[in-house]
Short mmCIF file of C-alpha atoms and ligand atoms in Angstrom, two decimals:
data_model
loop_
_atom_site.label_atom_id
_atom_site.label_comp_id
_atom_site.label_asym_id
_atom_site.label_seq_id
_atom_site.Cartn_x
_atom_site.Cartn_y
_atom_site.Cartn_z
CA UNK A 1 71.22 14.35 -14.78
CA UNK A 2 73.02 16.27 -17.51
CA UNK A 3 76.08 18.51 -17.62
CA UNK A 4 79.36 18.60 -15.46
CA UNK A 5 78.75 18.43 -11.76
CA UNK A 6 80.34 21.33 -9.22
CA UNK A 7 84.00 20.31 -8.84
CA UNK A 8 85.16 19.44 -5.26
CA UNK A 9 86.04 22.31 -3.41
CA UNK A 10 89.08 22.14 -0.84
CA UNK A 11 86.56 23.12 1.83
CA UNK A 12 85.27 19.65 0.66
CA UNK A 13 88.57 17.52 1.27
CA UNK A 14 89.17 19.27 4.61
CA UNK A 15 85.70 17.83 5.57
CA UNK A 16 86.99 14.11 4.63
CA UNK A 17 90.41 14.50 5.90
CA UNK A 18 89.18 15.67 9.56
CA UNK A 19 86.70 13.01 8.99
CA UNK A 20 88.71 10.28 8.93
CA UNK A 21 91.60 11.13 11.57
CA UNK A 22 88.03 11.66 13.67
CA UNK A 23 87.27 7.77 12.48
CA UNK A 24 90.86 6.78 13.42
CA UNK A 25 90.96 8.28 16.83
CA UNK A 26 87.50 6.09 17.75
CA UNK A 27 89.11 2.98 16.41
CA UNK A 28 91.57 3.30 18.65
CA UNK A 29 94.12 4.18 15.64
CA UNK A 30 96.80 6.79 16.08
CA UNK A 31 96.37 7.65 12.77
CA UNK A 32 95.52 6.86 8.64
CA UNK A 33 98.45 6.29 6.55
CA UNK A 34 96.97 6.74 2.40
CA UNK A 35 99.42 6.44 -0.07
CA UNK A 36 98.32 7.09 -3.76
CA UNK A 37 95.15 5.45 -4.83
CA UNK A 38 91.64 5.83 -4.52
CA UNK A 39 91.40 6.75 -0.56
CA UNK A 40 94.36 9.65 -1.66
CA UNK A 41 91.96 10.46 -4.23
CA UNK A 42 88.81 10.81 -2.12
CA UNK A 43 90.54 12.54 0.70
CA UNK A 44 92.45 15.56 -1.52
CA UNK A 45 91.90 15.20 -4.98
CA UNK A 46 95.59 14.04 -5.70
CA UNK A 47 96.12 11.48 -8.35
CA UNK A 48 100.28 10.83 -8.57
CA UNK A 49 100.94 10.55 -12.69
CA UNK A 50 101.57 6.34 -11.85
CA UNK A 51 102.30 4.53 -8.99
CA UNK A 52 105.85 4.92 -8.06
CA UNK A 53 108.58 3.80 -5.83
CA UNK A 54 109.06 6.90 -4.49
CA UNK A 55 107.20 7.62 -1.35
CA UNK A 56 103.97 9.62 -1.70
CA UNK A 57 101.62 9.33 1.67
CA UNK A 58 99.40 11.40 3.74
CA UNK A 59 99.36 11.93 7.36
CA UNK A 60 95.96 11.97 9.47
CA UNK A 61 96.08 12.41 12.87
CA UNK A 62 93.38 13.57 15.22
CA UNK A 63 94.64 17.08 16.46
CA UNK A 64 97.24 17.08 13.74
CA UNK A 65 97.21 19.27 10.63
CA UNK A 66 96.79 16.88 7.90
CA UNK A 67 100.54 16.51 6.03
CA UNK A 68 101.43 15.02 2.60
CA UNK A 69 104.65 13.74 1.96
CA UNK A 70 105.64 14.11 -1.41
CA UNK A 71 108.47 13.66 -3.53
CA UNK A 72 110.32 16.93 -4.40
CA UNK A 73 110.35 16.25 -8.06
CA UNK A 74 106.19 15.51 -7.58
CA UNK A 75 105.38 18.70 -5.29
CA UNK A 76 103.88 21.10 -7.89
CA UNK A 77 101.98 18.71 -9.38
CA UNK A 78 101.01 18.20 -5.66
CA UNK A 79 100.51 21.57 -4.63
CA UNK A 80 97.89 22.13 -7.51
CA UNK A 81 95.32 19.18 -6.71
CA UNK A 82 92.23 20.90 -5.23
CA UNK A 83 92.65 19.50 -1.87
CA UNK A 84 96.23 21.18 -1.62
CA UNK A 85 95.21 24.76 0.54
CA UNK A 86 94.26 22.33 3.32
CA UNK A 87 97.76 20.31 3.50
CA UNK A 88 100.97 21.29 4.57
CA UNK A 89 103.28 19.49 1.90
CA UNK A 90 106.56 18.40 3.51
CA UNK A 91 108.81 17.25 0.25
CA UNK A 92 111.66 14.83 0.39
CA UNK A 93 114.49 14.97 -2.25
CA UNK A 94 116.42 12.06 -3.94
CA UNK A 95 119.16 10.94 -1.66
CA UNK A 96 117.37 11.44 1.15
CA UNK A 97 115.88 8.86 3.49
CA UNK A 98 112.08 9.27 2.73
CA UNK A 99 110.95 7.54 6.00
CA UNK A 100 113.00 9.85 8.34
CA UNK A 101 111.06 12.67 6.76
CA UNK A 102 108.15 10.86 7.80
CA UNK A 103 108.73 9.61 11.42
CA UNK A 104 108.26 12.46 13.67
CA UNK A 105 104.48 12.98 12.11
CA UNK A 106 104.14 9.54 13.51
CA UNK A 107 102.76 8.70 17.12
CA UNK A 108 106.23 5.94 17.73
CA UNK A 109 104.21 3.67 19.32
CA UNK A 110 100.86 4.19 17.71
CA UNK A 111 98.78 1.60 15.47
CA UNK A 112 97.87 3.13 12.24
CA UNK A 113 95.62 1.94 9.30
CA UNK A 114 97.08 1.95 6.07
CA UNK A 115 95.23 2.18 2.46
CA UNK A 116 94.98 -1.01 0.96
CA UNK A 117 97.57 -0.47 -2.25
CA UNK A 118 100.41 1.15 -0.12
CA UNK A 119 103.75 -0.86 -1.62
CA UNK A 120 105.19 -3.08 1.05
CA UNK A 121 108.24 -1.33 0.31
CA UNK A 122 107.32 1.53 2.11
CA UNK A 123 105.52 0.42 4.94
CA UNK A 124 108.89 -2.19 5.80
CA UNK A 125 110.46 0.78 5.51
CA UNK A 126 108.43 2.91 8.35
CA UNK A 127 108.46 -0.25 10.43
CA UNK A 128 112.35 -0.71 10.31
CA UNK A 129 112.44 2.98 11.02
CA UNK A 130 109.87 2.78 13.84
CA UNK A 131 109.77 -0.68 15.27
CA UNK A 132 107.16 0.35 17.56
CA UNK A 133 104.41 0.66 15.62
CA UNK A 134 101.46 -1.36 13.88
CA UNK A 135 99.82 -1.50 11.11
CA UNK A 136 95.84 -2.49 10.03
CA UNK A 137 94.54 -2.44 6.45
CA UNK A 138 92.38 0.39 6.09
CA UNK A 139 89.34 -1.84 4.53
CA UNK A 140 90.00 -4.29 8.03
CA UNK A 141 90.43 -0.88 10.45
CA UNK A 142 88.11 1.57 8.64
CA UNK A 143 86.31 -0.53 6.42
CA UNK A 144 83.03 2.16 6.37
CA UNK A 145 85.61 5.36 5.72
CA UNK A 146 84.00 6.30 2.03
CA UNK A 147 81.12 4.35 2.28
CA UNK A 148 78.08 7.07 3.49
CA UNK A 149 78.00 9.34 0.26
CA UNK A 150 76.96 12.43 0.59
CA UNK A 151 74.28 14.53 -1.70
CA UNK A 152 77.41 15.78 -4.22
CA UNK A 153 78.66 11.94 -4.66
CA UNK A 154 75.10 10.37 -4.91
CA UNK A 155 74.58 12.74 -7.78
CA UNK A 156 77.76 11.45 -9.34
CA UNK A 157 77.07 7.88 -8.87
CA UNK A 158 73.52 8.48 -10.15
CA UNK A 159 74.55 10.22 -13.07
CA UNK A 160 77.20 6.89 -13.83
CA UNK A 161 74.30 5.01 -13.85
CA UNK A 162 72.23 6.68 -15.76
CA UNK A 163 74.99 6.46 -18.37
CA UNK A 164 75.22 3.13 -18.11
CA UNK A 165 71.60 2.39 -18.36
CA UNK A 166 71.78 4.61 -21.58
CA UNK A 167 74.27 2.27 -22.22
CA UNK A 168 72.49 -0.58 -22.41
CA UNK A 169 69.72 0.29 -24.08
CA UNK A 170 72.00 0.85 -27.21
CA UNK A 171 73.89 -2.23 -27.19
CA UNK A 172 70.43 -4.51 -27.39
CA UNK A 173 70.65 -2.22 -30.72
CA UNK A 174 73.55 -3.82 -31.82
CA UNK A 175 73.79 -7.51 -33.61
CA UNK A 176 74.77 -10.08 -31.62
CA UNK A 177 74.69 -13.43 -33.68
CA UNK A 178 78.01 -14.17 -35.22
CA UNK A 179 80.01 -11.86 -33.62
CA UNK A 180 82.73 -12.02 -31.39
CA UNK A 181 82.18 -11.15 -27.67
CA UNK A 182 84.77 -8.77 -27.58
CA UNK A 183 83.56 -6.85 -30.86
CA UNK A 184 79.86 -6.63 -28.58
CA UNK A 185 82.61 -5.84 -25.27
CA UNK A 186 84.28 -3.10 -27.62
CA UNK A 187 80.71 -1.74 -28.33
CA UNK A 188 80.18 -1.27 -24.71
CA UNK A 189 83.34 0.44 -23.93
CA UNK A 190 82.71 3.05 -26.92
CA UNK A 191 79.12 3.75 -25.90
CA UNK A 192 80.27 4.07 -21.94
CA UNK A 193 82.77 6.78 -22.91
CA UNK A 194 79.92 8.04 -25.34
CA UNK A 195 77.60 8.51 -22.43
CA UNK A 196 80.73 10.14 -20.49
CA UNK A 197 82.87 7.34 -19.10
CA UNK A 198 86.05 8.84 -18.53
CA UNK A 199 87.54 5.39 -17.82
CA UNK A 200 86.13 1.99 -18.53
CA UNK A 201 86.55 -0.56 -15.87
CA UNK A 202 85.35 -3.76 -17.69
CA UNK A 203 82.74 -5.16 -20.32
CA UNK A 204 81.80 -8.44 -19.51
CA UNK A 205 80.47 -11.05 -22.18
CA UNK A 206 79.45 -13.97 -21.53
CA UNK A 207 77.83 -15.63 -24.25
CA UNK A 208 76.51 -19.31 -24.05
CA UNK A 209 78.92 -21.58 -21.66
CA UNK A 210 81.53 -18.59 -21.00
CA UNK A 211 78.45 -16.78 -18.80
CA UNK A 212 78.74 -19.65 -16.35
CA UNK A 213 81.63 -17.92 -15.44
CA UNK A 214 81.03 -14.96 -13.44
CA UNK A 215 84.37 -12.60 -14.08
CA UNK A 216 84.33 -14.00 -17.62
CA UNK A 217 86.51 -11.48 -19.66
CA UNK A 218 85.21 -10.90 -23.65
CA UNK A 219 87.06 -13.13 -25.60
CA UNK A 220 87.20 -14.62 -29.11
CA UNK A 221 83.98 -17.10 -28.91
CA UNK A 222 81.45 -16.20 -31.74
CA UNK A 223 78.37 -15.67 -30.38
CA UNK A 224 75.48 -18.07 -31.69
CA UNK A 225 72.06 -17.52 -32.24
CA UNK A 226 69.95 -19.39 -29.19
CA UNK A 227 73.14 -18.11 -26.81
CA UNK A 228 72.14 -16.56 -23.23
CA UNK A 229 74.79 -13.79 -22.80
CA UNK A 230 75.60 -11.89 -19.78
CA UNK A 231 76.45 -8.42 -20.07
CA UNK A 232 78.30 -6.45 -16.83
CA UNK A 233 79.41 -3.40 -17.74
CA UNK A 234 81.15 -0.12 -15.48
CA UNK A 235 83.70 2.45 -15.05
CA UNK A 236 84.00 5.61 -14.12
CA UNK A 237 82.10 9.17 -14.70
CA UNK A 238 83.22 12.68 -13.29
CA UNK A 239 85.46 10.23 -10.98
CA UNK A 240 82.52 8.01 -9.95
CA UNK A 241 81.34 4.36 -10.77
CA UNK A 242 78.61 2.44 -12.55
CA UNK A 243 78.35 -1.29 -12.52
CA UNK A 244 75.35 -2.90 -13.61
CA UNK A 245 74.46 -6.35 -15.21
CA UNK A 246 71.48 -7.56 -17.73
CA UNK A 247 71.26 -10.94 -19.44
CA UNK A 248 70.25 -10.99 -22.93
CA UNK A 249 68.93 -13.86 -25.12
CA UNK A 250 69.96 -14.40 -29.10
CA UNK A 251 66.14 -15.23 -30.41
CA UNK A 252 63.76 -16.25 -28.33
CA UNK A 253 65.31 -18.20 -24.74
CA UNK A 254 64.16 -21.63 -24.43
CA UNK A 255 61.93 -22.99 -21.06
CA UNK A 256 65.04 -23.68 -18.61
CA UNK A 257 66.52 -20.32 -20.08
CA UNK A 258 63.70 -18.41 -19.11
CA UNK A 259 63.19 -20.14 -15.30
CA UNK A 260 66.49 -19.51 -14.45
CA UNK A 261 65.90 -15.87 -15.25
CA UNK A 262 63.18 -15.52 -13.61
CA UNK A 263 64.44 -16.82 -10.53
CA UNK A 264 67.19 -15.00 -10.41
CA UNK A 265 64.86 -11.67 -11.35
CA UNK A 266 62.97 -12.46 -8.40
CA UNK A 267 65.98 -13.00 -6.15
CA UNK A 268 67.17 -9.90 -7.14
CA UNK A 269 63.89 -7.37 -6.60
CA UNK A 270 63.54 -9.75 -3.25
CA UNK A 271 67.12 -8.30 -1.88
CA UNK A 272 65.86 -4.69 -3.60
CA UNK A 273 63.23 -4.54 -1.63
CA UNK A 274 65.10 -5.58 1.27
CA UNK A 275 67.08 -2.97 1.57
CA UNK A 276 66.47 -0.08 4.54
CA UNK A 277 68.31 1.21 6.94
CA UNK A 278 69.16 -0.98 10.17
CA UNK A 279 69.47 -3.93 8.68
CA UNK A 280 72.82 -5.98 8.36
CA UNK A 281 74.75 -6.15 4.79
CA UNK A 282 74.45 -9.68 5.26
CA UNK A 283 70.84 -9.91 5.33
CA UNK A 284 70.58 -8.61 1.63
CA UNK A 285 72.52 -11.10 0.77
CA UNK A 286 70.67 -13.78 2.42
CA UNK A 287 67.18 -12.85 1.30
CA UNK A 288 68.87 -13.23 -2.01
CA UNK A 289 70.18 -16.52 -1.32
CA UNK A 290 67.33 -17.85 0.34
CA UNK A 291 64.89 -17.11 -2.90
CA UNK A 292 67.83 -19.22 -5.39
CA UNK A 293 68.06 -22.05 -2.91
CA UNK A 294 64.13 -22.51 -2.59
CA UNK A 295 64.34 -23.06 -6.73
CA UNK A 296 66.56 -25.35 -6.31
CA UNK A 297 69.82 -23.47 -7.27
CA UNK A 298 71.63 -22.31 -4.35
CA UNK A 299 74.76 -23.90 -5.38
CA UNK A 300 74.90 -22.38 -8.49
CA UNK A 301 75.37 -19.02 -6.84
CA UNK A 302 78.55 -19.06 -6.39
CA UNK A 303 79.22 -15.16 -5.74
CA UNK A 304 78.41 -12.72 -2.76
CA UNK A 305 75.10 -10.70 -3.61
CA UNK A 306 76.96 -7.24 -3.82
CA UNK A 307 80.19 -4.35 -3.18
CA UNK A 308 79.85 -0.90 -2.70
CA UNK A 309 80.75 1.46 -5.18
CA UNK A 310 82.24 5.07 -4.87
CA UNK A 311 84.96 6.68 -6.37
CA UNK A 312 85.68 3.02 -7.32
CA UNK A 313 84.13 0.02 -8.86
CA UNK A 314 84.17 -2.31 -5.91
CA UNK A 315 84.87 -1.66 -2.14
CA UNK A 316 82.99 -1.85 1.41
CA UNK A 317 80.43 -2.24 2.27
CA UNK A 318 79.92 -6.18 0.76
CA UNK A 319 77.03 -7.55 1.17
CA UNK A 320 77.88 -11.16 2.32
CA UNK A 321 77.17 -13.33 4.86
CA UNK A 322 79.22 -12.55 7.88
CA UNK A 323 79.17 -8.74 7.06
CA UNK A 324 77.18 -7.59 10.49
CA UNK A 325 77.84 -3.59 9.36
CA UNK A 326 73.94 -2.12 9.84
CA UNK A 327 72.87 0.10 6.06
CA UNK A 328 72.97 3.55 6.42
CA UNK A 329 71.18 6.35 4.38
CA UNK A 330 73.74 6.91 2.03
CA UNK A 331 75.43 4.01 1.42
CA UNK A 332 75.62 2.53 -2.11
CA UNK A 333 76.38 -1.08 -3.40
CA UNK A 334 75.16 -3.38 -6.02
CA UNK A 335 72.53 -6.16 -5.38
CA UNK A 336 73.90 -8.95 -8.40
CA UNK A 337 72.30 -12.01 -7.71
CA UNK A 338 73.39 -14.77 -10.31
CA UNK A 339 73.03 -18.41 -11.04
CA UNK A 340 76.08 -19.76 -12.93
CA UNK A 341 75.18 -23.45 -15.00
CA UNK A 342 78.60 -25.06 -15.76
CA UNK A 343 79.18 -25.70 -19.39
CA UNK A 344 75.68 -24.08 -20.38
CA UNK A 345 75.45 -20.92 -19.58
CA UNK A 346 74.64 -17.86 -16.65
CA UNK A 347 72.23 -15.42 -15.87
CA UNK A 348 73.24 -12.19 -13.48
CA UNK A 349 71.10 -9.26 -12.69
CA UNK A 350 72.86 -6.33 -10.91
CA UNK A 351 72.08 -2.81 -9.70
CA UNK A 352 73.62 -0.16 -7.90
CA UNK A 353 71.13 0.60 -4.79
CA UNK A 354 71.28 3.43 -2.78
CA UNK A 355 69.39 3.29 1.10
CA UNK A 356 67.63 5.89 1.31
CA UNK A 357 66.00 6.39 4.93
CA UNK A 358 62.75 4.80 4.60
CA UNK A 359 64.37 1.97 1.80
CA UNK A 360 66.41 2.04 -1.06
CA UNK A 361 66.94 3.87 -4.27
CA UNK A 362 68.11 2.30 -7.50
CA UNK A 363 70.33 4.11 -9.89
CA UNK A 364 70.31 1.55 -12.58
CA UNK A 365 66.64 1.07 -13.79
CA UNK A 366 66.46 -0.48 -17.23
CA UNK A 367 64.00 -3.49 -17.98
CA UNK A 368 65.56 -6.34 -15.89
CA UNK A 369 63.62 -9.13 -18.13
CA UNK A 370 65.21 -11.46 -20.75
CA UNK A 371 65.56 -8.70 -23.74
CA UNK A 372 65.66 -10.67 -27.06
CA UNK A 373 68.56 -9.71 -29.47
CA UNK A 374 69.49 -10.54 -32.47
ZN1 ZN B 401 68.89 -20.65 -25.65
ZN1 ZN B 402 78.99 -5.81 -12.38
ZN1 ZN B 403 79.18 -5.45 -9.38
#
């Protein structure tokens, strides 16, 4: 899994975009509403500079030519992103009401689905200008919209995790004992990029009492020899993500150290081998559950078991109870079980998995047992 991978071709985008105005229609949605962000992204290729006050959205519509509105100042930017030849760019200029541009693309009365990260600002402003329509988040309308990848996008996502598996293989290289975690955190961000990382998402740490806490950010703590540390590392590569977790021991882990790793190394190939088509997201994350709580440490699992992972880090489909949605070939999430020991430390193994159709695939494969560092 070398080299750069075939760009996206506009031929590709069209695909997506009729894809999810087909989505809206049998959701009973009028349309999809995607302001800048990673669904604008996945549907034409078009990153916006930064987020900005000015409005920037795209129109799906079943039966309706896809349309991007666009500030006038932003429109050759626009008109160069790959997905542009199969758009009709309508541009609004400064001094000019931005949502009366937009209001005759939109059904009056229809119920749309809206990306996640549009600014309230702008959808107050299409609902003062049409009062009669709705509005759904797209994760609570179309909440499986990127999450089947197709061959082009599992090839990405593998070759993100094969860079991050490269990745971890150097940092047990690296000394750990009396260094700060976010010297070890800075190590992983340099050898992500190394291994391709265009952008690097976060480097967890958590050495000793800090890995009890799962989102622990690097920080100043010194790591000691005898310290568990939990490592959770991801970004992006050619536009795709990695995310995967090991936990490492300084010297040789003590009895409790090692049980608690085990467990949750068991819990974790448990929910791996889980994985098929037809089964429910939730049951992943209940065979994972169900292994910790036999030990004795179901409490101490304080985190659902996994996310999916596209042309972001974390998004649908989660695998937590209550999550009914059936796995598809295609889809692609991590399985992270953890247990999380207040004021002593945590243990968390994670992998991206992909379901293939007669199980699943994983795209992070490095040794999941205790490594001893020094
Ligand atoms: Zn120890
Ligand atoms: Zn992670
Ligand atoms: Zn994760």
């Amino acid at each position: 899994m070398t080299g750069t991978p075939a760009p996206f071709t506009a031929d590709d985008y069209r695909a997506r975009m009729e894809r999810a105005a087909r989505a809206a229609d049998a959701a009973g949605l009028a349309g999809v509403l995607v302001a800048p962000g990673p669904d604008l992204v996945w549907l034409t290729g078009y990153a916006p500079p930064a987020a900005t006050e000015r409005l920037t959205l795209l129109v799906l519509a079943a039966g309706q030519d896809p349309v991007l509105i666009v500030p006038a100042l932003e429109a050759p930017d626009a008109e160069k992103a790959v997905g542009a030849p199969a758009l009709e760019l309508r541009d609004w200029i400064d001094g000019k009401d931005p949502y009366t541009t937009t209001a005759p693309l939109l059904d009056a009365s229809g119920r749309f689905g809206v990306s996640d990260n549009a600014w309230a600002l702008h959808l107050l402003g299409l609902q003062k200008e049409l009062p009669g329509t709705s509005y759904v988040s797209l994760s609570e309308g179309l909440p499986m919209l990127r999450a089947v990848k197709d061959g082009a996008e599992l090839d990405r996502l593998a070759a993100a995790g094969a860079a991050a598996d490269a990745t971890y293989e150097e940092i047990l290289k690296v000394a750990f004992a009396g260094r700060r975690e976010s010297d070890v955190a800075g190590d992983l961000a340099d050898l992500l990029r190394h291994f391709g990382h265009e952008q690097v998402d976060f480097t967890v740490v958590g050495s000793g009492p800090n890995g009890a806490s799962p989102h622990h950010e690097a920080g100043p703590r010194v790591i000691e020899h005898g310290d568990t540390v939990v490592l959770d590392f991801g970004g992006l590569k050619h536009g795709y993500g990695s995310d995967t977790s090991r936990t490492v021991h300084v010297g040789e882990p003590g009895a409790e150290e090692q049980r608690v790793h085990d467990v949750v190394r068991a819990a974790q190939q448990a929910a791996f081998e889980a994985v098929r088509p037809g089964i429910a997201c939730q049951d992943v994350d209940r065979v994972a559950r169900a292994h910790i709580t036999e030990a004795g440490y179901g409490d101490r699992f304080i985190h659902r078991t996994g996310h999916g992972i596209g042309v972001t880090t974390h998004e649908p489909p989660y695998m937590i109870e209550g999550e009914k949605q059936l796995l598809v070939p295609g889809m692609c999430f991590s399985v992270e079980p953890g247990i999380y020991l207040p004021g002593r430390f945590g243990v968390r193994i994670e992998d991206i998995v992909t379901v293939t159709e007669d199980g699943g695939r994983r795209l992070n494969d490095t040794p999941r047992e205790m490594a001893v560092v020094n």
